[in-house]
Short mmCIF file of C-alpha atoms and ligand atoms in Angstrom, two decimals:
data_model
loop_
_atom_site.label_atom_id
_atom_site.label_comp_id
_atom_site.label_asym_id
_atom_site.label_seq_id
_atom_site.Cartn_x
_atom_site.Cartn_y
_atom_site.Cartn_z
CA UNK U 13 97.57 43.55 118.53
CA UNK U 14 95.28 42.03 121.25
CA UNK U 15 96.70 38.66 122.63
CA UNK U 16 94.39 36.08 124.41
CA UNK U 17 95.68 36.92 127.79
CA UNK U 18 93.92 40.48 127.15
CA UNK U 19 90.48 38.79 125.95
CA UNK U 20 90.94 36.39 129.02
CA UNK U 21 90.69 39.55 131.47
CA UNK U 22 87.90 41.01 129.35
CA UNK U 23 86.25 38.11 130.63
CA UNK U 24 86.73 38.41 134.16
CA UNK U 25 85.48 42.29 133.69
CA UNK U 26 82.00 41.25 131.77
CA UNK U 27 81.36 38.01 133.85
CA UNK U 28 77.61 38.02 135.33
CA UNK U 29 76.58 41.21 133.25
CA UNK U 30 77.15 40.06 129.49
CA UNK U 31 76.17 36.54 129.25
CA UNK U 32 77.73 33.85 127.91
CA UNK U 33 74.73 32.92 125.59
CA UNK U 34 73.63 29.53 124.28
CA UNK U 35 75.91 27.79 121.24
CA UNK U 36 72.91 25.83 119.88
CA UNK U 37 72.46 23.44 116.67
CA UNK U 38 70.59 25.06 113.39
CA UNK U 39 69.20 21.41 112.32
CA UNK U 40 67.86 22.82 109.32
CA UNK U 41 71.39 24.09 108.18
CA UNK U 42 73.53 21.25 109.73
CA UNK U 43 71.31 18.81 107.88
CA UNK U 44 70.90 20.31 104.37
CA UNK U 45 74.58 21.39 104.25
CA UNK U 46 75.79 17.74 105.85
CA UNK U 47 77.87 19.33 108.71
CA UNK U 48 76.86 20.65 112.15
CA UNK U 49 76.13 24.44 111.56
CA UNK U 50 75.91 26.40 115.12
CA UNK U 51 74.39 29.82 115.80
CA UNK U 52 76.35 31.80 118.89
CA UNK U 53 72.85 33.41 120.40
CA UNK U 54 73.91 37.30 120.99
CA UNK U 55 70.83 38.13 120.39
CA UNK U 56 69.67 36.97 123.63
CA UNK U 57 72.66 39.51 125.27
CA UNK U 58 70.26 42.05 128.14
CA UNK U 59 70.55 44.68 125.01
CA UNK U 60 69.66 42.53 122.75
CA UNK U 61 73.30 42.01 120.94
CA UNK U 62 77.09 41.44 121.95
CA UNK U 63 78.29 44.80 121.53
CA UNK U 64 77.48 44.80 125.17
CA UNK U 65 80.84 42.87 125.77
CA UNK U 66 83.08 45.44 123.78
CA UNK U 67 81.19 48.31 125.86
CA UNK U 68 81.64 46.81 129.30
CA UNK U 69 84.98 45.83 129.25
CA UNK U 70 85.55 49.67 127.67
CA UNK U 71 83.76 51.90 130.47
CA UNK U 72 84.73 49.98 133.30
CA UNK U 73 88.55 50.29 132.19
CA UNK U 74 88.00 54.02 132.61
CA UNK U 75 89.56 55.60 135.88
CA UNK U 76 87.01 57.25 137.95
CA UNK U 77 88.18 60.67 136.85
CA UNK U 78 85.45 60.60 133.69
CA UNK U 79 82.54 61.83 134.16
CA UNK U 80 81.09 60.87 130.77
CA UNK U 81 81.64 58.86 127.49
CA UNK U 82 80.59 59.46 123.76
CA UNK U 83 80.72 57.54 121.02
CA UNK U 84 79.49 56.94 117.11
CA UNK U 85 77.22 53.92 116.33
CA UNK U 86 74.91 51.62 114.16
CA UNK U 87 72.51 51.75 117.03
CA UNK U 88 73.63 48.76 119.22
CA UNK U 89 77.43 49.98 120.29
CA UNK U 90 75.45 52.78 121.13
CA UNK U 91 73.07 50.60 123.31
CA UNK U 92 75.82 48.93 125.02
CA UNK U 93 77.71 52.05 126.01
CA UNK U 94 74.51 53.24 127.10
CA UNK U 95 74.14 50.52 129.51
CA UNK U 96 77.73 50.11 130.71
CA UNK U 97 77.32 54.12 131.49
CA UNK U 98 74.68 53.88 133.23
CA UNK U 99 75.60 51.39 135.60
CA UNK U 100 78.59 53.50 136.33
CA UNK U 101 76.75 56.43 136.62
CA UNK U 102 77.79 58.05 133.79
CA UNK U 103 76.74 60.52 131.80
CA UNK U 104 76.59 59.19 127.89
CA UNK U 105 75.86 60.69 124.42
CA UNK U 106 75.17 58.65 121.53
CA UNK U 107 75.83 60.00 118.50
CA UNK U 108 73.79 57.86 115.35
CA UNK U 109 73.21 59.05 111.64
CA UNK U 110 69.77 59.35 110.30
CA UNK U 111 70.02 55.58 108.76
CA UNK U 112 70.11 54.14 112.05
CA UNK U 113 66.52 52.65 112.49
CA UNK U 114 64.34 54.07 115.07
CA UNK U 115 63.77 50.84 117.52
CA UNK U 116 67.66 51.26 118.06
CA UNK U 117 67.32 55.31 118.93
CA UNK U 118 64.37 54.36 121.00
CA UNK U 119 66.24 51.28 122.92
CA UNK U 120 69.33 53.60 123.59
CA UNK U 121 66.94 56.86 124.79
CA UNK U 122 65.02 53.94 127.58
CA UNK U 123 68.57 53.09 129.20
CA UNK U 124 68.58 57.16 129.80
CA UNK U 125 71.76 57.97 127.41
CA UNK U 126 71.49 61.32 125.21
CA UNK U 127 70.84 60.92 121.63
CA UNK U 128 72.41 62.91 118.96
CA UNK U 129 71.03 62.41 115.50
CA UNK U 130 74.11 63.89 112.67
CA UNK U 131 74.24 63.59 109.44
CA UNK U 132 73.40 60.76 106.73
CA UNK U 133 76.78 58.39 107.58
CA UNK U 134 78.65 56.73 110.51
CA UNK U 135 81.19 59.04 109.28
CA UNK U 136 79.13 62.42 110.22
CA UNK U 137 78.43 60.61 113.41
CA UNK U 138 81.89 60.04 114.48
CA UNK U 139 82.81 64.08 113.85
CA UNK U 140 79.63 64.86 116.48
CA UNK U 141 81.28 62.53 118.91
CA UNK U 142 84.87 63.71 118.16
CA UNK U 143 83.55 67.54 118.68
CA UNK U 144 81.73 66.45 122.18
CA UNK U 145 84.96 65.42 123.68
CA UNK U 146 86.40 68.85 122.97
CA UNK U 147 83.29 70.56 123.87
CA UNK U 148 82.32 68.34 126.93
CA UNK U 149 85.30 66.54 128.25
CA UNK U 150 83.78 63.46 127.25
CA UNK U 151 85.69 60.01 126.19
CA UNK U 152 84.95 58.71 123.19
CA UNK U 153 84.71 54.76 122.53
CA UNK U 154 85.08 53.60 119.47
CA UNK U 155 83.00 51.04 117.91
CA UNK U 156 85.38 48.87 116.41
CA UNK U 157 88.51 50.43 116.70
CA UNK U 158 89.36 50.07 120.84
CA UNK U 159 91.84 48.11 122.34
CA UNK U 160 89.38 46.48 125.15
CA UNK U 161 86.53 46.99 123.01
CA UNK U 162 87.90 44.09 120.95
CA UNK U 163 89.24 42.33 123.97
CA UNK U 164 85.44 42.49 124.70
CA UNK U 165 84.05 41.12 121.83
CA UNK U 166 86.74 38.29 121.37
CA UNK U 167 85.29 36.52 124.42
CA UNK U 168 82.95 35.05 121.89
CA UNK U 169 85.66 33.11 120.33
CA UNK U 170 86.58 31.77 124.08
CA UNK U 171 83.26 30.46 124.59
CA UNK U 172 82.56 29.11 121.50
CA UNK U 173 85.62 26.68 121.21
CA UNK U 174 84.84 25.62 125.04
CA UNK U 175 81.44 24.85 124.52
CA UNK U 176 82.91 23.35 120.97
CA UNK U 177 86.65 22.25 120.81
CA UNK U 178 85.74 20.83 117.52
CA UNK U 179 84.37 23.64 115.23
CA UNK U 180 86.24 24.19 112.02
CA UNK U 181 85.06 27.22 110.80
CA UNK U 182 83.95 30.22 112.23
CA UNK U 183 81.59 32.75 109.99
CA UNK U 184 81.81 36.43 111.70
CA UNK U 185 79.60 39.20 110.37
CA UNK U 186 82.12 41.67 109.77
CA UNK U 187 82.05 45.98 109.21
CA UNK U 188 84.63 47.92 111.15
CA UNK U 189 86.06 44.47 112.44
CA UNK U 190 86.32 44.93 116.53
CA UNK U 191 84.15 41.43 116.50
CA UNK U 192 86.24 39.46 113.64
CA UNK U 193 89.66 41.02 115.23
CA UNK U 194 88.82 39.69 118.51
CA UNK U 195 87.29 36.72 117.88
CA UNK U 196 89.57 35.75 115.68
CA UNK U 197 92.43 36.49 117.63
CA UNK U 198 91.27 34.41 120.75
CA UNK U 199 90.27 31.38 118.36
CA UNK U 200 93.59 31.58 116.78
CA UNK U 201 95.22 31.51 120.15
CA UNK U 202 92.96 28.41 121.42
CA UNK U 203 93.44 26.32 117.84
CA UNK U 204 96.38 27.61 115.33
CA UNK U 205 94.69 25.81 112.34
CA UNK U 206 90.87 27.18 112.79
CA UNK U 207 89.44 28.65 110.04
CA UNK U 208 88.04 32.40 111.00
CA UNK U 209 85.97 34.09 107.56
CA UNK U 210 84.81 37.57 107.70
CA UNK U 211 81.16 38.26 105.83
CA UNK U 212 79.55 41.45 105.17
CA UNK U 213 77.39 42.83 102.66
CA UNK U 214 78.73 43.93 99.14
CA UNK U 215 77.30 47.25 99.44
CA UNK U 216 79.76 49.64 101.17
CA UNK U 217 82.16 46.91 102.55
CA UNK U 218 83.89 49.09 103.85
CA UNK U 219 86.99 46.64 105.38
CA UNK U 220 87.28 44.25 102.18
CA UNK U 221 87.90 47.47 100.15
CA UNK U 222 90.58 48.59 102.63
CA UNK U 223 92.26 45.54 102.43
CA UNK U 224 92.14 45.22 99.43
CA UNK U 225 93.65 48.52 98.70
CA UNK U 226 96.17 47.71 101.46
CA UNK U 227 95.48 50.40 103.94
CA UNK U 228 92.11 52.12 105.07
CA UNK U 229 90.23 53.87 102.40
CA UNK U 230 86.68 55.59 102.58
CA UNK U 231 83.36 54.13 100.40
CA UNK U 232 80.46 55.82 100.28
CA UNK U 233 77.68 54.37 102.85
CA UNK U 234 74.40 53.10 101.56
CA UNK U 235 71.69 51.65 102.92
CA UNK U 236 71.42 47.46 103.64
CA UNK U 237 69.22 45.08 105.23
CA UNK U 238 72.34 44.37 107.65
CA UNK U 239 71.92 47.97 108.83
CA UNK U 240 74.64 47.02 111.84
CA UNK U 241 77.61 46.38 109.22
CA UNK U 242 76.99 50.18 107.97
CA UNK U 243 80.01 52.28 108.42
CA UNK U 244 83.68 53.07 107.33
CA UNK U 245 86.27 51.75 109.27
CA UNK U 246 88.27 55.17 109.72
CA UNK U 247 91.39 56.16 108.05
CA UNK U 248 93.45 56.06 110.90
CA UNK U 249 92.32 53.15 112.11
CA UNK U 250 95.05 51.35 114.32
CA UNK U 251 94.17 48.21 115.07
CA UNK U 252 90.77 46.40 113.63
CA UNK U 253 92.36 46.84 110.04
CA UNK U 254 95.62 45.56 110.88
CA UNK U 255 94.06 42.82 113.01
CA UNK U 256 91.21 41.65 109.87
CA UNK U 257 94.04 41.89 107.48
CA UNK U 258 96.61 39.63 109.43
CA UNK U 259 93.68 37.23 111.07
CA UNK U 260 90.58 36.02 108.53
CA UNK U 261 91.39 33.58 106.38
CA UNK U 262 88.77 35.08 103.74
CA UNK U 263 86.23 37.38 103.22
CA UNK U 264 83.04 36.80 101.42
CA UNK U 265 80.03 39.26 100.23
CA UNK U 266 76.83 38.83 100.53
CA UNK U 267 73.82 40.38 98.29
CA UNK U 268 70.90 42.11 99.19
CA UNK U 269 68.79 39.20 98.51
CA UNK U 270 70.73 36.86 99.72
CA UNK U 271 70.38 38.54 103.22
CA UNK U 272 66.53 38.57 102.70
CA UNK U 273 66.38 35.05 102.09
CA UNK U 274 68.82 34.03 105.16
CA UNK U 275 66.38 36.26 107.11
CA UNK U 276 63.74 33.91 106.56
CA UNK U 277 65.53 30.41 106.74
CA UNK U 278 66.74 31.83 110.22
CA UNK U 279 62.88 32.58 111.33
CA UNK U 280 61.37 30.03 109.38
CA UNK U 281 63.74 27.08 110.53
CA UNK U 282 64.93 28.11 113.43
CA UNK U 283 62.21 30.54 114.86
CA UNK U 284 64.54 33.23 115.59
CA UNK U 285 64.09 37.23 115.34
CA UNK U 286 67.56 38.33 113.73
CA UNK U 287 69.07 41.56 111.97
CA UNK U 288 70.27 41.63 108.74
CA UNK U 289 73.76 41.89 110.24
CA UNK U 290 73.20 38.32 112.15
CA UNK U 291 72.41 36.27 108.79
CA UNK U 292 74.91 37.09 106.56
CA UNK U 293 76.70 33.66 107.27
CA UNK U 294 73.82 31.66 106.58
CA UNK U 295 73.67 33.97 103.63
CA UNK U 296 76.79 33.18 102.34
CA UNK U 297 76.75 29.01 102.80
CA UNK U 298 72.53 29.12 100.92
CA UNK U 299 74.51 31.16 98.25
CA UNK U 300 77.05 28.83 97.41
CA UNK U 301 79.60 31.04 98.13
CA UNK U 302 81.18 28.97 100.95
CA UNK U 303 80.44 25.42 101.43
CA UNK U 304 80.62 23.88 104.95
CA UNK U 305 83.87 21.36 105.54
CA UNK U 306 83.07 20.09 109.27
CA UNK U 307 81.24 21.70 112.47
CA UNK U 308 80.93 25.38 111.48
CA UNK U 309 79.73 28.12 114.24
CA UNK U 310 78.66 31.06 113.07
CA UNK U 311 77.44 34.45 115.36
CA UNK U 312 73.93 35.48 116.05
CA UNK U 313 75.40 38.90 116.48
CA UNK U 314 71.73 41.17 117.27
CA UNK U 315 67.96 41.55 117.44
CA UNK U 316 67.19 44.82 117.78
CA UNK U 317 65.71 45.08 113.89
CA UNK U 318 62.78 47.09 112.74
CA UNK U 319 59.86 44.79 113.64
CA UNK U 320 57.75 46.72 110.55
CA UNK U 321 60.49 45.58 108.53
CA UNK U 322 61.37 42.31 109.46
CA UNK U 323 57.30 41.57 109.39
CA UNK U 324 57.36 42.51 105.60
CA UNK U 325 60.43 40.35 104.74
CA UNK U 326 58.84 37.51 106.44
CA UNK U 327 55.77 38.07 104.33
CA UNK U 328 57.63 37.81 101.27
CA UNK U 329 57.24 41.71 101.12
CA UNK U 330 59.01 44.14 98.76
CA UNK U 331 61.71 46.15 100.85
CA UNK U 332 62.31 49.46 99.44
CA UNK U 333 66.00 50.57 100.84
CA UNK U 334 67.02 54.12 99.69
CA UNK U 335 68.46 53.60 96.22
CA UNK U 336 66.83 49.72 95.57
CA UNK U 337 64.41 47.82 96.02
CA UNK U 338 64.70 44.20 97.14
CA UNK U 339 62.29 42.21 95.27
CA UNK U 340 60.20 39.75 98.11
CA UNK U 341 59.82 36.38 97.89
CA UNK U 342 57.68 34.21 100.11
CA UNK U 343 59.64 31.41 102.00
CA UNK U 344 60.00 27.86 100.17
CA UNK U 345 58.03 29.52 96.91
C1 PLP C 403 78.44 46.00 115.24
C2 PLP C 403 77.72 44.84 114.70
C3 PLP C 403 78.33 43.93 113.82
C4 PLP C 403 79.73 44.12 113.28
O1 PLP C 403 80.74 44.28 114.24
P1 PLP C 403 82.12 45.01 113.91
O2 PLP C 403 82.93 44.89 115.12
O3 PLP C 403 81.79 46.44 113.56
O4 PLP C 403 82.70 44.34 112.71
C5 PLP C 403 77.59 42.82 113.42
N1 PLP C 403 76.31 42.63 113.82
C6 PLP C 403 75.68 43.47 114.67
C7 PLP C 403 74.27 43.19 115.07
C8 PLP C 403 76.36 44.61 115.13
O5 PLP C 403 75.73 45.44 115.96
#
């Protein structure tokens, strides 16, 4: 497992390059659900999300021996190793199935990584990236499932209870778990008693299944609004499972529709351009699912959405995923 004192140096390594973003009020939120309700901004992270904290402390733990790194990814791991590469001088490959959205391909290709397009799941993507480190010598970085990639990501947790020492409750948007393990694990280590709740969408939840079954198992992938949570989380996973199971106090599934909704409440209210991925705890307190019991944070996790789609949800537009469509609604009708 990943102690504090491991998340600690993960935040010497990412200090001036990742930011530590604002913790600001949703008013809207805090005031309609009667308890402070914060939003963690890693959206405003230089690559537009925090998996640039997980990346950085990853590369720059490599020895100077490697020459390269690979890995599979959503679209913004993919973006992070990109940049942590590159200012290494590193030679990257990104390996993405065809479900990641194009504004993430495009963001990765302008920080001058190599793009590999395989298959139809994160699961096809991971065997590209698994055959380029035989082929090319390359080390592959997991998304999730890397011991400083969570040390990386659970600097969130540190700066969240300093900037709040009184937060409750912390909502994580949750798929292969390298952001709920780590956060999790440094909250736990700050305040025993905190509350940390895992939320992800019910279609292809990939880590609620596994724990549910009690060890990693495989779902099929679909497509989702919160195209970031995609993914399995690997049958020999060896730490994010282990971590989620032992660490979150809960985890709660969110709808389709519910994500569209929390979508626009987050734009509408607060003004702010979010992924799917980045609502779903807003998601689950408008559904009813979860109701707030004192200051609750909750994390911001990514921007980098499909602008063509995020304009048509905001118009109360019909969203056509693969196998559904989500029925629009326009905001406060
Ligand atoms: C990767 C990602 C998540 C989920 O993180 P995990 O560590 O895979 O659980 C949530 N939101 C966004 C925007 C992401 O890119």
């Amino acid at each position: 497992m990943i102690q504090v004192a491991d998340i600690l140096k993960a935040a010497a390594t990412i200090r001036g390059v990742a930011d530590n973003t604002p913790l600001v009020p949703s008013a809207y939120m805090s005031k309609r659900y009667g308890h402070d309700f914060l939003l963690k901004l890693e959206n405003m992270q230089p690559i537009g999300a925090f998996k640039l904290r997980g990346a950085l402390t990853a590369v720059n733990n490599l020895s100077d021996t490697v020459t390269g790194v690979t890995c599979c990814s959503t679209g913004n791991h993919g973006r992070g190793v990109a940049f942590a590469a590159a200012k290494r001088g590193m030679r990257a490959i990104i390996c993405m199935s065809e479900l990641v959205p194009k504004a993430k391909v495009d963001g990765i290709l302008a920080l001058g990584a190599e793009v590999v397009i395989a298959g139809k799941s994160q699961d096809d993507a991971l065997k590209e990236s698994l055959r380029l480190v035989n082929q090319d010598g390359l080390v592959e970085i997991s998304p999730f499932d890397d011991p400083y990639v969570i040390a990386g990501q659970g600097t969130i947790g540190l700066e969240i209870l300093q900037a709040r020492p009184d937060i409750e409750t912390l909502l994580v948007p949750l798929s292969g778990g390298g952001l709920a393990a780590g956060v999790a694990a440094a909250a736990r280590a700050i305040k025993p008693d905190i509350k940390v709740i895992g939320i992800t969408m019910d279609r292809g939840a990939a880590m609620y299944a596994s724990i549910q079954a009690g060890h990693p198992i495989e779902i099929e992938e679909v497509a989702s609004l919160a195209d970031s949570l995609g993914g399995g989380i690997g049958l020999e996973n060896k730490l994010s499972f282990a971590m989620c199971r032992d660490l979150l106090d809960d985890i709660i599934l969110v709808t389709e529709q519910e994500i569209y909704h929390a979508m626009q409440t987050l734009f509408y209210e607060d003004r702010i351009v979010a992924e799917g991925a980045c609502v779903v705890g807003i998601a689950a307190v408008q559904s009813g699912k979860l109701w707030l019991t004192g200051p609750t944070a909750t994390i911001i996790t990514g921007r980098n959405v499909d602008m063509a789609m995020f304009s048509k949800i905001m118009n109360g537009d019909d969203i056509d995923l693969d196998d559904v469509t989500i029925k629009g609604q326009h905001y406060g009708a």
